[in-house]
XYZ file of C-alpha atoms in Angstrom:
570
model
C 64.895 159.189 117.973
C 68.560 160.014 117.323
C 69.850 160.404 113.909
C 73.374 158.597 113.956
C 74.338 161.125 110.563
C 73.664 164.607 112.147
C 73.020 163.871 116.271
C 69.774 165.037 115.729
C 66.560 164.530 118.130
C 63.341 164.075 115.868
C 60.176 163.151 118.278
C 58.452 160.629 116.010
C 54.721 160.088 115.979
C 54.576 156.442 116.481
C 57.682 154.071 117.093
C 56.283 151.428 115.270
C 56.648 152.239 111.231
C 54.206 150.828 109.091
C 55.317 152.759 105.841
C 58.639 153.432 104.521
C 57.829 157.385 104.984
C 56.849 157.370 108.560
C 56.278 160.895 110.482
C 60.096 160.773 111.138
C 61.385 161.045 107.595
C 62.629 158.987 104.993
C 65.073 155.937 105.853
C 68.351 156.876 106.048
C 69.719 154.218 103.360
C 73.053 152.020 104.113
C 76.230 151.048 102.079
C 78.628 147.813 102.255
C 81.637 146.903 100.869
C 82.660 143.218 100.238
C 86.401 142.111 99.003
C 87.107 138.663 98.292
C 89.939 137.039 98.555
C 91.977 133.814 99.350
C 94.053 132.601 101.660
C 97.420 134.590 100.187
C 95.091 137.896 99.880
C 95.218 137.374 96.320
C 92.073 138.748 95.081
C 89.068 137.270 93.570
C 87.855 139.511 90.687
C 85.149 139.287 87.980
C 82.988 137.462 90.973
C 79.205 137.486 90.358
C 77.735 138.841 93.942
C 73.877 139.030 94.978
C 72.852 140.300 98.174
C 69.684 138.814 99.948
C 67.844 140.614 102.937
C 67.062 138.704 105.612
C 64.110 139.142 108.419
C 64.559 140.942 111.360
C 61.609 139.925 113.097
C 58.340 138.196 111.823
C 57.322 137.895 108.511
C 54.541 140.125 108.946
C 56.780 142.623 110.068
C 58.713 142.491 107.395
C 56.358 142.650 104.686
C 54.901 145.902 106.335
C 58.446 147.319 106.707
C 59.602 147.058 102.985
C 56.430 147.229 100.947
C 54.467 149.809 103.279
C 51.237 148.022 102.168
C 48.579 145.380 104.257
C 50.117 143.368 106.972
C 50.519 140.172 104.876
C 53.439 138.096 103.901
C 55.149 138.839 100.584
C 58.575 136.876 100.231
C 59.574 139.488 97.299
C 62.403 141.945 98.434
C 61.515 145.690 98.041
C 63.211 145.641 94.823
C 65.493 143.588 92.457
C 68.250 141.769 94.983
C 70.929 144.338 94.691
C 73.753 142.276 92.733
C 77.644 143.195 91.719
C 80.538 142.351 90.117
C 83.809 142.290 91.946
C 86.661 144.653 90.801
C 90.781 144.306 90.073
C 91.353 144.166 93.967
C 88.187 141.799 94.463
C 85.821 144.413 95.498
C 82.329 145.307 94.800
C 80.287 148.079 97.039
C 76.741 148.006 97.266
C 74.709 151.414 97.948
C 70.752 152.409 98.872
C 70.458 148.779 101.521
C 67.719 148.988 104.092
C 69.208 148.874 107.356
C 68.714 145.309 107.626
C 70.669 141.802 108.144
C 71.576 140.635 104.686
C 72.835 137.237 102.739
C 75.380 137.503 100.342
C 76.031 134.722 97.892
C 77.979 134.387 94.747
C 77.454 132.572 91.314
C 78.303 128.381 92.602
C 79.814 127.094 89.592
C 82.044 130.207 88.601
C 83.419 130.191 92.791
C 83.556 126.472 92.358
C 85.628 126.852 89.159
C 87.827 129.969 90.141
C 88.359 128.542 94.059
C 89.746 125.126 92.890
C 92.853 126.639 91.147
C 94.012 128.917 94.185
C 96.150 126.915 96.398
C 95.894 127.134 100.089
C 97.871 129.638 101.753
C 101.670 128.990 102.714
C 100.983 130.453 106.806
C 97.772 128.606 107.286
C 98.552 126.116 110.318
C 95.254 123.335 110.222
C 97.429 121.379 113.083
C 96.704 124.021 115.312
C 93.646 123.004 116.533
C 92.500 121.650 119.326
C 91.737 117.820 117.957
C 89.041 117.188 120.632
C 86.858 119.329 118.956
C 87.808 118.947 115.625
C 84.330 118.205 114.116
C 83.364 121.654 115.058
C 86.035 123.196 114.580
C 86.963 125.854 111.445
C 89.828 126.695 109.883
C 89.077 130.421 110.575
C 90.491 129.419 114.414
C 93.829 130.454 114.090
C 94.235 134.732 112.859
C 95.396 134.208 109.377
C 97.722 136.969 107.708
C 94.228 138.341 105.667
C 92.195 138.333 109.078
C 95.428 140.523 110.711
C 95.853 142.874 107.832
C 92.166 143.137 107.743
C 91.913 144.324 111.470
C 94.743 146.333 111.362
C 92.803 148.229 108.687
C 89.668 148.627 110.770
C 87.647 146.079 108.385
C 85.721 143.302 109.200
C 86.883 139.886 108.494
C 85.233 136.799 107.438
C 86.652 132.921 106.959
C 84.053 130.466 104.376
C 84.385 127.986 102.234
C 82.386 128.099 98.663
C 79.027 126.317 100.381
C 79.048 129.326 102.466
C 78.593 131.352 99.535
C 77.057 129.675 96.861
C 73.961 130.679 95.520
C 73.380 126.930 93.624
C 74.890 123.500 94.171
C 78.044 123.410 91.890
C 78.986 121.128 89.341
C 81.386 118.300 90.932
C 83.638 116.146 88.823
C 83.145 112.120 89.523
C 80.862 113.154 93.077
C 78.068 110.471 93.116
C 76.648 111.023 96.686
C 73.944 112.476 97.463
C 75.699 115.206 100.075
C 78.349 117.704 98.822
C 81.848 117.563 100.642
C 81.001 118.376 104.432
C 83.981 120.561 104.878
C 83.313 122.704 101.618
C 79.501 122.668 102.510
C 78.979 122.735 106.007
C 75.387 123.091 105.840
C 75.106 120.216 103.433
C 72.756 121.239 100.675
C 71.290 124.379 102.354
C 72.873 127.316 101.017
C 72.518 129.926 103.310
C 74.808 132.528 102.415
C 77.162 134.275 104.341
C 74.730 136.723 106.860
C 76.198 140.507 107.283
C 74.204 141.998 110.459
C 72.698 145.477 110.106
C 75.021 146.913 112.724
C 77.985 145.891 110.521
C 76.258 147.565 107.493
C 78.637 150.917 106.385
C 81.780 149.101 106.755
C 83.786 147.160 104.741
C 84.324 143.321 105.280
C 87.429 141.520 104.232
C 85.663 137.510 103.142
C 88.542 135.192 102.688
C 87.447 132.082 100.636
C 88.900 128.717 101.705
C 90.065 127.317 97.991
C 88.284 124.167 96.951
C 91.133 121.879 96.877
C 91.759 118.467 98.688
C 94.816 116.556 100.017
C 96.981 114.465 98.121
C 100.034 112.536 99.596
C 103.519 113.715 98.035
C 104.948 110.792 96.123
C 107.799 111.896 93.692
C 108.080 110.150 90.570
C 112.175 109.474 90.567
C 114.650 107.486 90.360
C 116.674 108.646 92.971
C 115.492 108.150 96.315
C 113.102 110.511 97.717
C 112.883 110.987 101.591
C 108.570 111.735 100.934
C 108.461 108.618 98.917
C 109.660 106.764 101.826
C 107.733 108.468 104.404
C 104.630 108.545 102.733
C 104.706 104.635 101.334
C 105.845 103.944 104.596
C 102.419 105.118 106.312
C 100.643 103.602 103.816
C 101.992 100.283 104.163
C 101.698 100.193 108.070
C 97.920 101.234 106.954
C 97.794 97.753 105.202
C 97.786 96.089 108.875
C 94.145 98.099 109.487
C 92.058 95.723 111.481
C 88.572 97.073 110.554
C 90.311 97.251 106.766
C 87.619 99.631 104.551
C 86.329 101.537 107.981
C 89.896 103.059 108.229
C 90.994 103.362 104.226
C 87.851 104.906 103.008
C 87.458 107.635 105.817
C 91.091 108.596 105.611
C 91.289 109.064 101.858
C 87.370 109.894 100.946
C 86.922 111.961 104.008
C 90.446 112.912 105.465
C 91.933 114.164 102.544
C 88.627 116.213 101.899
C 88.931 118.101 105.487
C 91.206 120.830 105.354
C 91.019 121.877 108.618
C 93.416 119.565 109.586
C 96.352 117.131 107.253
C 95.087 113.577 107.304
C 96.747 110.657 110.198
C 96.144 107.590 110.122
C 93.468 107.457 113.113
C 93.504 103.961 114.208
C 96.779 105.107 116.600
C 96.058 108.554 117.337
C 100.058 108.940 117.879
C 100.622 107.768 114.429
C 101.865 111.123 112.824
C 100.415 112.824 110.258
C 100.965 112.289 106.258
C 103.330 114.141 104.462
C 100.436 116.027 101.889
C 99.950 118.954 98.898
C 96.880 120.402 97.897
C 94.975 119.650 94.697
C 92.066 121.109 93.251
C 89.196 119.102 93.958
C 88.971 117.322 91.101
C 91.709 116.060 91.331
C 91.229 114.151 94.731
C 91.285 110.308 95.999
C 88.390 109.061 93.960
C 88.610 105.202 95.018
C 90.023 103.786 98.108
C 89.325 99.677 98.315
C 90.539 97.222 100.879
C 90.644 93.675 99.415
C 90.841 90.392 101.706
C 91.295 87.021 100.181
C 90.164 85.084 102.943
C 86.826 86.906 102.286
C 85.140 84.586 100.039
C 81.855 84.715 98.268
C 79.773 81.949 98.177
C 80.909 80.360 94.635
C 84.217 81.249 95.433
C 86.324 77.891 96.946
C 88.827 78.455 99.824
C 92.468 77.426 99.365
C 93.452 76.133 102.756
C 95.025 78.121 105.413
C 97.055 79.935 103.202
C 94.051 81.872 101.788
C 94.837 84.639 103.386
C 96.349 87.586 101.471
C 95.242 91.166 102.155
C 95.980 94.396 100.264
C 94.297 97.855 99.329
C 94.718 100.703 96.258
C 93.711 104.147 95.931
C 93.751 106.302 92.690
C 93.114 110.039 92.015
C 93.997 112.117 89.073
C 97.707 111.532 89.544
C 98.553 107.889 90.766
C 97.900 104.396 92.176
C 99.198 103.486 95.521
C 99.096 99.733 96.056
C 100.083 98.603 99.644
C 100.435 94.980 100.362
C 99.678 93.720 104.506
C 102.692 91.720 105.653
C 102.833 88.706 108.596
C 99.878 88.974 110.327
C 97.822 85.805 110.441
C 98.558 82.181 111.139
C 98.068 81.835 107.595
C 100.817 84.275 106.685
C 103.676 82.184 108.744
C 102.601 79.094 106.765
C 103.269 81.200 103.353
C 106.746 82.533 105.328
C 108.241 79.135 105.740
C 107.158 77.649 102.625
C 110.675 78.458 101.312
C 110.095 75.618 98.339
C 111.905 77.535 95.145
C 109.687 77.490 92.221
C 110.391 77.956 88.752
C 109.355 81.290 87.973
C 106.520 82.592 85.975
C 107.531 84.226 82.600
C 105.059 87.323 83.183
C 107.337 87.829 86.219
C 110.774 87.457 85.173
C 112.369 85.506 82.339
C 114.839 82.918 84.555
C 115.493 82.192 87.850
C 113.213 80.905 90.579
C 110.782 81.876 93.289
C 109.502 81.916 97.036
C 106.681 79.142 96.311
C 104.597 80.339 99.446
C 104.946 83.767 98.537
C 104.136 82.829 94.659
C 100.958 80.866 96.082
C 99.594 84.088 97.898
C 100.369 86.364 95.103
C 98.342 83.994 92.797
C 95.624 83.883 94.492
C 95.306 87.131 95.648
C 95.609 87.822 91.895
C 92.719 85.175 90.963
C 90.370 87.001 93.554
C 90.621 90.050 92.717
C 91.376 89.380 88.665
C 88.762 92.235 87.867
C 91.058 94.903 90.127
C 94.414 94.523 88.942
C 92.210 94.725 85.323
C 91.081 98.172 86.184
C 94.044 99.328 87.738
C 96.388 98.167 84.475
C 93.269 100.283 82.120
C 94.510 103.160 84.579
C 98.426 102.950 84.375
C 97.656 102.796 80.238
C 95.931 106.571 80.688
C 99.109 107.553 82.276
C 98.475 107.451 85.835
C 101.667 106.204 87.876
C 101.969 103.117 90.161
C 103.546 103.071 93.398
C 103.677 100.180 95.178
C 104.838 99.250 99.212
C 105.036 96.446 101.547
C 106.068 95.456 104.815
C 107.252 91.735 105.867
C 105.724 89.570 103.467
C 103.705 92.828 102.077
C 106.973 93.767 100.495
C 107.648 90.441 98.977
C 104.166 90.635 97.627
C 105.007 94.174 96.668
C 107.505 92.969 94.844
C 105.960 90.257 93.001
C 103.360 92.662 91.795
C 106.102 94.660 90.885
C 107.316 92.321 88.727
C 104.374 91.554 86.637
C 103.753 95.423 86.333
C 107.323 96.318 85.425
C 105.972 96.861 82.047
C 104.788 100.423 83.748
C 108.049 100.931 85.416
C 106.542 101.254 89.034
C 108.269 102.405 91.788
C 108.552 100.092 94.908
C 109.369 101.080 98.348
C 109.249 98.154 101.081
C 110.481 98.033 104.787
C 111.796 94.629 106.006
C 111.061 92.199 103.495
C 112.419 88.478 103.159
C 114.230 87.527 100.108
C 111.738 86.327 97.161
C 113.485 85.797 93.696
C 116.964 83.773 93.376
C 120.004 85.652 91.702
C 118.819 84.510 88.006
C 115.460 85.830 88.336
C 116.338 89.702 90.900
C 118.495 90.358 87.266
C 115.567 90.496 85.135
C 113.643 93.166 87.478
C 115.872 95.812 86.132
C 113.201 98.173 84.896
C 111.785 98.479 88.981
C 112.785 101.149 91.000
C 113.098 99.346 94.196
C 114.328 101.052 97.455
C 114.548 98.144 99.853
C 114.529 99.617 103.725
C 116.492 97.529 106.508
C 116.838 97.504 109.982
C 120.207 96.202 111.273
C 118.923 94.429 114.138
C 115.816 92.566 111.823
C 116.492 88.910 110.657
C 113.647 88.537 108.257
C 115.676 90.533 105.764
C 118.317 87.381 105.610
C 115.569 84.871 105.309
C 115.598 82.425 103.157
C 119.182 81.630 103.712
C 121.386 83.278 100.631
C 121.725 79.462 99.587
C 120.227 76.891 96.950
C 116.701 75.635 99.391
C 116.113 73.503 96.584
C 116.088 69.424 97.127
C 114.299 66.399 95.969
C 111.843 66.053 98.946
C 110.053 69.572 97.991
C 106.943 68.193 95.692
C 106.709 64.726 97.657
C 104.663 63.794 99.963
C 102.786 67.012 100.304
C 102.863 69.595 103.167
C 105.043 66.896 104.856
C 107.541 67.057 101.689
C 107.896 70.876 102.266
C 108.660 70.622 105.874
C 111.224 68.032 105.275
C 112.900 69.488 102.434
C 113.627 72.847 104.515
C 115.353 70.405 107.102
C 116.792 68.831 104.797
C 118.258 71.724 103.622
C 118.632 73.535 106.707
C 121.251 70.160 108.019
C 122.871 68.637 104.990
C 123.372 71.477 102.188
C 123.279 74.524 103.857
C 126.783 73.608 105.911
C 128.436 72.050 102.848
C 127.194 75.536 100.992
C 128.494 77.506 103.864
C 131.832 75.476 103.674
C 132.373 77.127 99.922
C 130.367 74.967 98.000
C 128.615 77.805 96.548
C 126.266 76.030 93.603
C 122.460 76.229 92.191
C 120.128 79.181 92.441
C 120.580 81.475 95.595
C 118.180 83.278 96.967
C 119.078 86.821 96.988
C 117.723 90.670 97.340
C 116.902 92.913 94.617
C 116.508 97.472 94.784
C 118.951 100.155 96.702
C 119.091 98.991 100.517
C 118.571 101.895 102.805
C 119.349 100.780 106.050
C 118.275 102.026 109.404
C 121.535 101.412 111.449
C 122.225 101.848 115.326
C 125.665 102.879 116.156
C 127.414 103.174 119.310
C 130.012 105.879 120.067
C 132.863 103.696 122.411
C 135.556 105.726 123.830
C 139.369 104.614 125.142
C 141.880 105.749 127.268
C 145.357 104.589 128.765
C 145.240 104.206 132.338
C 148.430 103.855 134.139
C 149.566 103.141 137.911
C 152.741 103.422 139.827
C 152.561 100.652 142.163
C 155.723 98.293 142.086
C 156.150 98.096 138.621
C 155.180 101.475 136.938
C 152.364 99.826 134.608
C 149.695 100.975 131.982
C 146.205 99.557 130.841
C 143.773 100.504 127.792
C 140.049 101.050 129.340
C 137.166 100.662 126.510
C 133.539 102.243 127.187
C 130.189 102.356 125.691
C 128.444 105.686 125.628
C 125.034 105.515 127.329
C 123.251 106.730 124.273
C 123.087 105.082 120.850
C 123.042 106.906 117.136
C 120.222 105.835 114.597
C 121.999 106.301 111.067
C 119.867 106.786 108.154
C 122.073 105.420 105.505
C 120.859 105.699 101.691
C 123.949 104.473 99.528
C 122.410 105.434 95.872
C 122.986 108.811 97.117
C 126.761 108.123 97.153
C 127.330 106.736 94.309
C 130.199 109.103 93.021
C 131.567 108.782 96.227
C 131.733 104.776 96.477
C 133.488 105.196 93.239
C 135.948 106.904 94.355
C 136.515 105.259 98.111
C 136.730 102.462 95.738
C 138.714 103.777 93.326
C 141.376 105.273 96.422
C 141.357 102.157 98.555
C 142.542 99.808 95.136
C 145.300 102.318 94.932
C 146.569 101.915 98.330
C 146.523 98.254 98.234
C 148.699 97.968 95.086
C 151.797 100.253 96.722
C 152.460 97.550 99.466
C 153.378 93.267 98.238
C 150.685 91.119 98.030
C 152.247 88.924 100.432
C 151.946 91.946 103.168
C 148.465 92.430 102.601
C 147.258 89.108 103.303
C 149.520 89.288 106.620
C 148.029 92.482 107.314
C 144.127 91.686 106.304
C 144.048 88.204 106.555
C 141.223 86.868 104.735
């Protein structure tokens, strides 16, 4: 046998040792080094570590190798496991190991406790996996800044997360199943430890800890308009449209944003990009993600009709409710669309003014369904949590209702194509809502119902028959005279900031002239092939507007008033 210390040949009596003294000499005992850090290299001191040695071969074997006694199974080590506490520069070195594969593991709660206030590391890319294999994937795939500066030092490096190191199940805040968080606990509630092979013993190994933390979308609690705010609401509301409803909201918000191998999508369309997200310590995660459908009844519960058919969902973690309303999706949902019958409106909503009646209907009884929900959520909003609400289509004027019932709480609303809902009386007591209210040029259902009094005698009569004549009614006798100038009654109009998606094309001229007969020239006009999308968010302006305003009044009053109206004709 070769001794790897001094290159010395020693011609042993036996090669298989059945005592720790064999006719060879004593074993030649091993050191390690461990450092712990996270994913900045920060590192993680005052750690409680405990080695564990692990078989090599049988039992048996074992048992002979460490205690030197009978050949007979004896699961205690040779001695105490060696333990240590990490240093300053997260390092603890342990001295006197057999040459043999050992576990280490560290105290659970106190890695639980220190790992969920270090934030993930700024260079960490989890998008950089392959998504095929995602499920077996690790974060450790990509070479993180520790694992480089590690090898570059000749150290061994090692990616976990806590359940890869702790030596008892943690403490979790508001965690009722009856499985720990797969991605911090891979092996579910076998604790392994984190194995160091005897040929890596005398070394030193670099183990970077994966922080316990969790996704959280960005929302920004402002007034002004916030780019993430309409990103993020904007995902959420297009979530509202989920066909399998609860199979899509609870996986991406109780198992997504728990995965931080990769930031959460919303997976029904794989091409849907991915959410705009922070991390949070774990405690602080998505604690209750619930689709509701109206249309869903329980057995004591009667059904209203066709128009029974509202659908919405709400998630809450330490920081905020989301509430995202589904828009036109259903037959049911174009009957509430064209029910344009204003209706005086509710006091809890707004003190004057009047009201969509099909979209008052759905709100209503969206509200009776699911009376003990909007209870819980209002118990939350009084602790201090903050409500953000978003709709598309009739989501948003559903989103907006809500809105107005809550503005007690001073939500913030973001919606994306919605139909006008309150009349002019009733959009000036919503004051208190922040409201950004996102167009598209090119969409209609923004200018419907008609800025114009919809109200007439034949609304009320002779039921569903009275509300289809009344919009005709309407639509061919008042609306022209209205049109005319006869501007009179309640007018439905649109409430919030507008930010408006707008297409504009680039058109170039020229003067094209021609010497034949008569020397003679001709302006050309063209189109560009290509088309600009503007992203136009007036609040941002508003010093600005002012003083376009301001400039433009100031022009007009240096020239006669009777050369303006020659000039701009009205």
């Amino acid at each position: 046998m070769t001794d790897a210390k001094d290159n010395t040949t020693v011609t042993c009596l036996s090669h298989k040792m059945k005592y720790k003294e064999v006719a060879c000499g004593k074993q030649r005992m091993r050191w390690l080094e461990l450092q712990f850090v996270d994913e900045n290299n920060n590192p993680v001191s005052g750690l409680n570590v405990q080695l564990e040695y692990y078989p090599l071969a049988t039992a048996a074997e074992l048992a002979l190798w460490a205690r030197g006694g009978p050949a007979q199974f004896d699961p205690t080590p040779p001695s105490d496991p060696p333990a240590g506490v990490t240093d300053s520069q997260g390092l603890v070195r342990f001295d006197n190991l057999y040459w043999i594969n050992v576990g280490v593991k560290t105290d659970g709660q106190q890695l639980a406790d220190e790992m969920e206030q270090r934030p993930l590391g700024l260079s960490r890319n989890p998008n950089g996996q392959d998504p095929v294999s995602r499920p077996e994937t690790r974060v450790g795939r990509w070479r993180s800044n520790v694992q480089i500066s590690a090898e570059q030092r000749g150290y061994d490096h090692h990616y976990v997360t806590i359940g890869e190191l702790c030596d008892r199940m943690p403490d979790i805040p508001e965690w009722s199943d009856k499985e720990p968080p797969r991605f911090h606990f891979p092996h579910g509630t076998v604790l392994k430890g984190t194995e160091i092979v005897r040929e890596a013993l005398e070394k030193r190994h670099v183990i970077e800890i994966c922080p316990f933390r969790a996704w959280s979308l960005v929302l920004h609690d402002t007034k002004d308009y916030s780019l993430a705010n309409g990103y993020n609401l904007g995902v959420m509301a297009d979530m509202a449209y989920a066909k399998s409803g609860n199979s899509v909201i609870k996986p991406f918000f109780l198992e997504n944003c728990l995965d931080l191998s990769t930031t959460p999508r919303y997976e029904e369309f794989p091409s849907f990009p991915y959410a705009l997200v922070v991390d949070v310590p774990f405690r602080e995660r998505y604690i209750t993600a619930e689709f509701l459908d109206s249309s869903r009844l329980s057995d004591n519960a009667p059904a209203r009709l066709l128009i029974d058919s509202t659908q919405l969902f709400y998630v809450e973690n330490a920081d905020h409710i989301i509430v995202a309303w589904r828009g036109t999706q259903e037959v049911p949902d174009w009957i509430t669309d064209g029910w344009y019958s204003p209706q005086p409106c509710p006091a809890e909503l707004a003190k004057a003014g009047r009201i969509h009646g099909g979209f008052l209907e759905a709100y209503q009884l969206a509200k009776e369904r699911f009376r003990d929900v909007f209870d819980n959520i209002k118990d939350l909003l009084n602790r201090g949590k903050k409500l953000f609400i978003c709709g598309h289509s009739l989501g948003g004027a559903l989103g907006l209702i809500y809105a107005a019932e809550m503005k007690g709480f001073a939500p913030i609303l973001y919606t994306y194509g919605m139909p006008r809902t309150f009349t002019a009386d009733a959009v000036g007591n919503l004051y208190q809502i922040i409201h950004y209210r996102h167009v598209n040029d090119s969409d209609t259902i923004t200018s419907v119902p008609f800025d114009a009094n919809l109200d007439n005698w034949l609304y009320g009569k002779f039921g569903p028959l009275g509300t289809t004549l009344g919009f005709f009614w309407t639509l061919t006798v008042e609306l022209p005279a209205q049109m005319a100038g006869a501007y009179i009654g309640e007018h439905y109009w649109q409430p919030g900031s507008p930010v408006v998606f707008f297409r504009a094309t680039q058109t170039r001229t020229w003067l094209e002239c021609k010497a034949i007969n008569n020397y003679s020239c001709r302006r050309l006009k063209s189109s560009d092939m290509y088309k600009v999308k503007l992203f136009l968010v007036p609040s941002l302006s508003e010093v600005k507007n002012t003083e376009a305003k301001e400039a433009q009044e100031a022009f007009i009053g240096e020239f006669p008033a009777e050369d303006i109206r020659k000039i701009f004709p009205r």
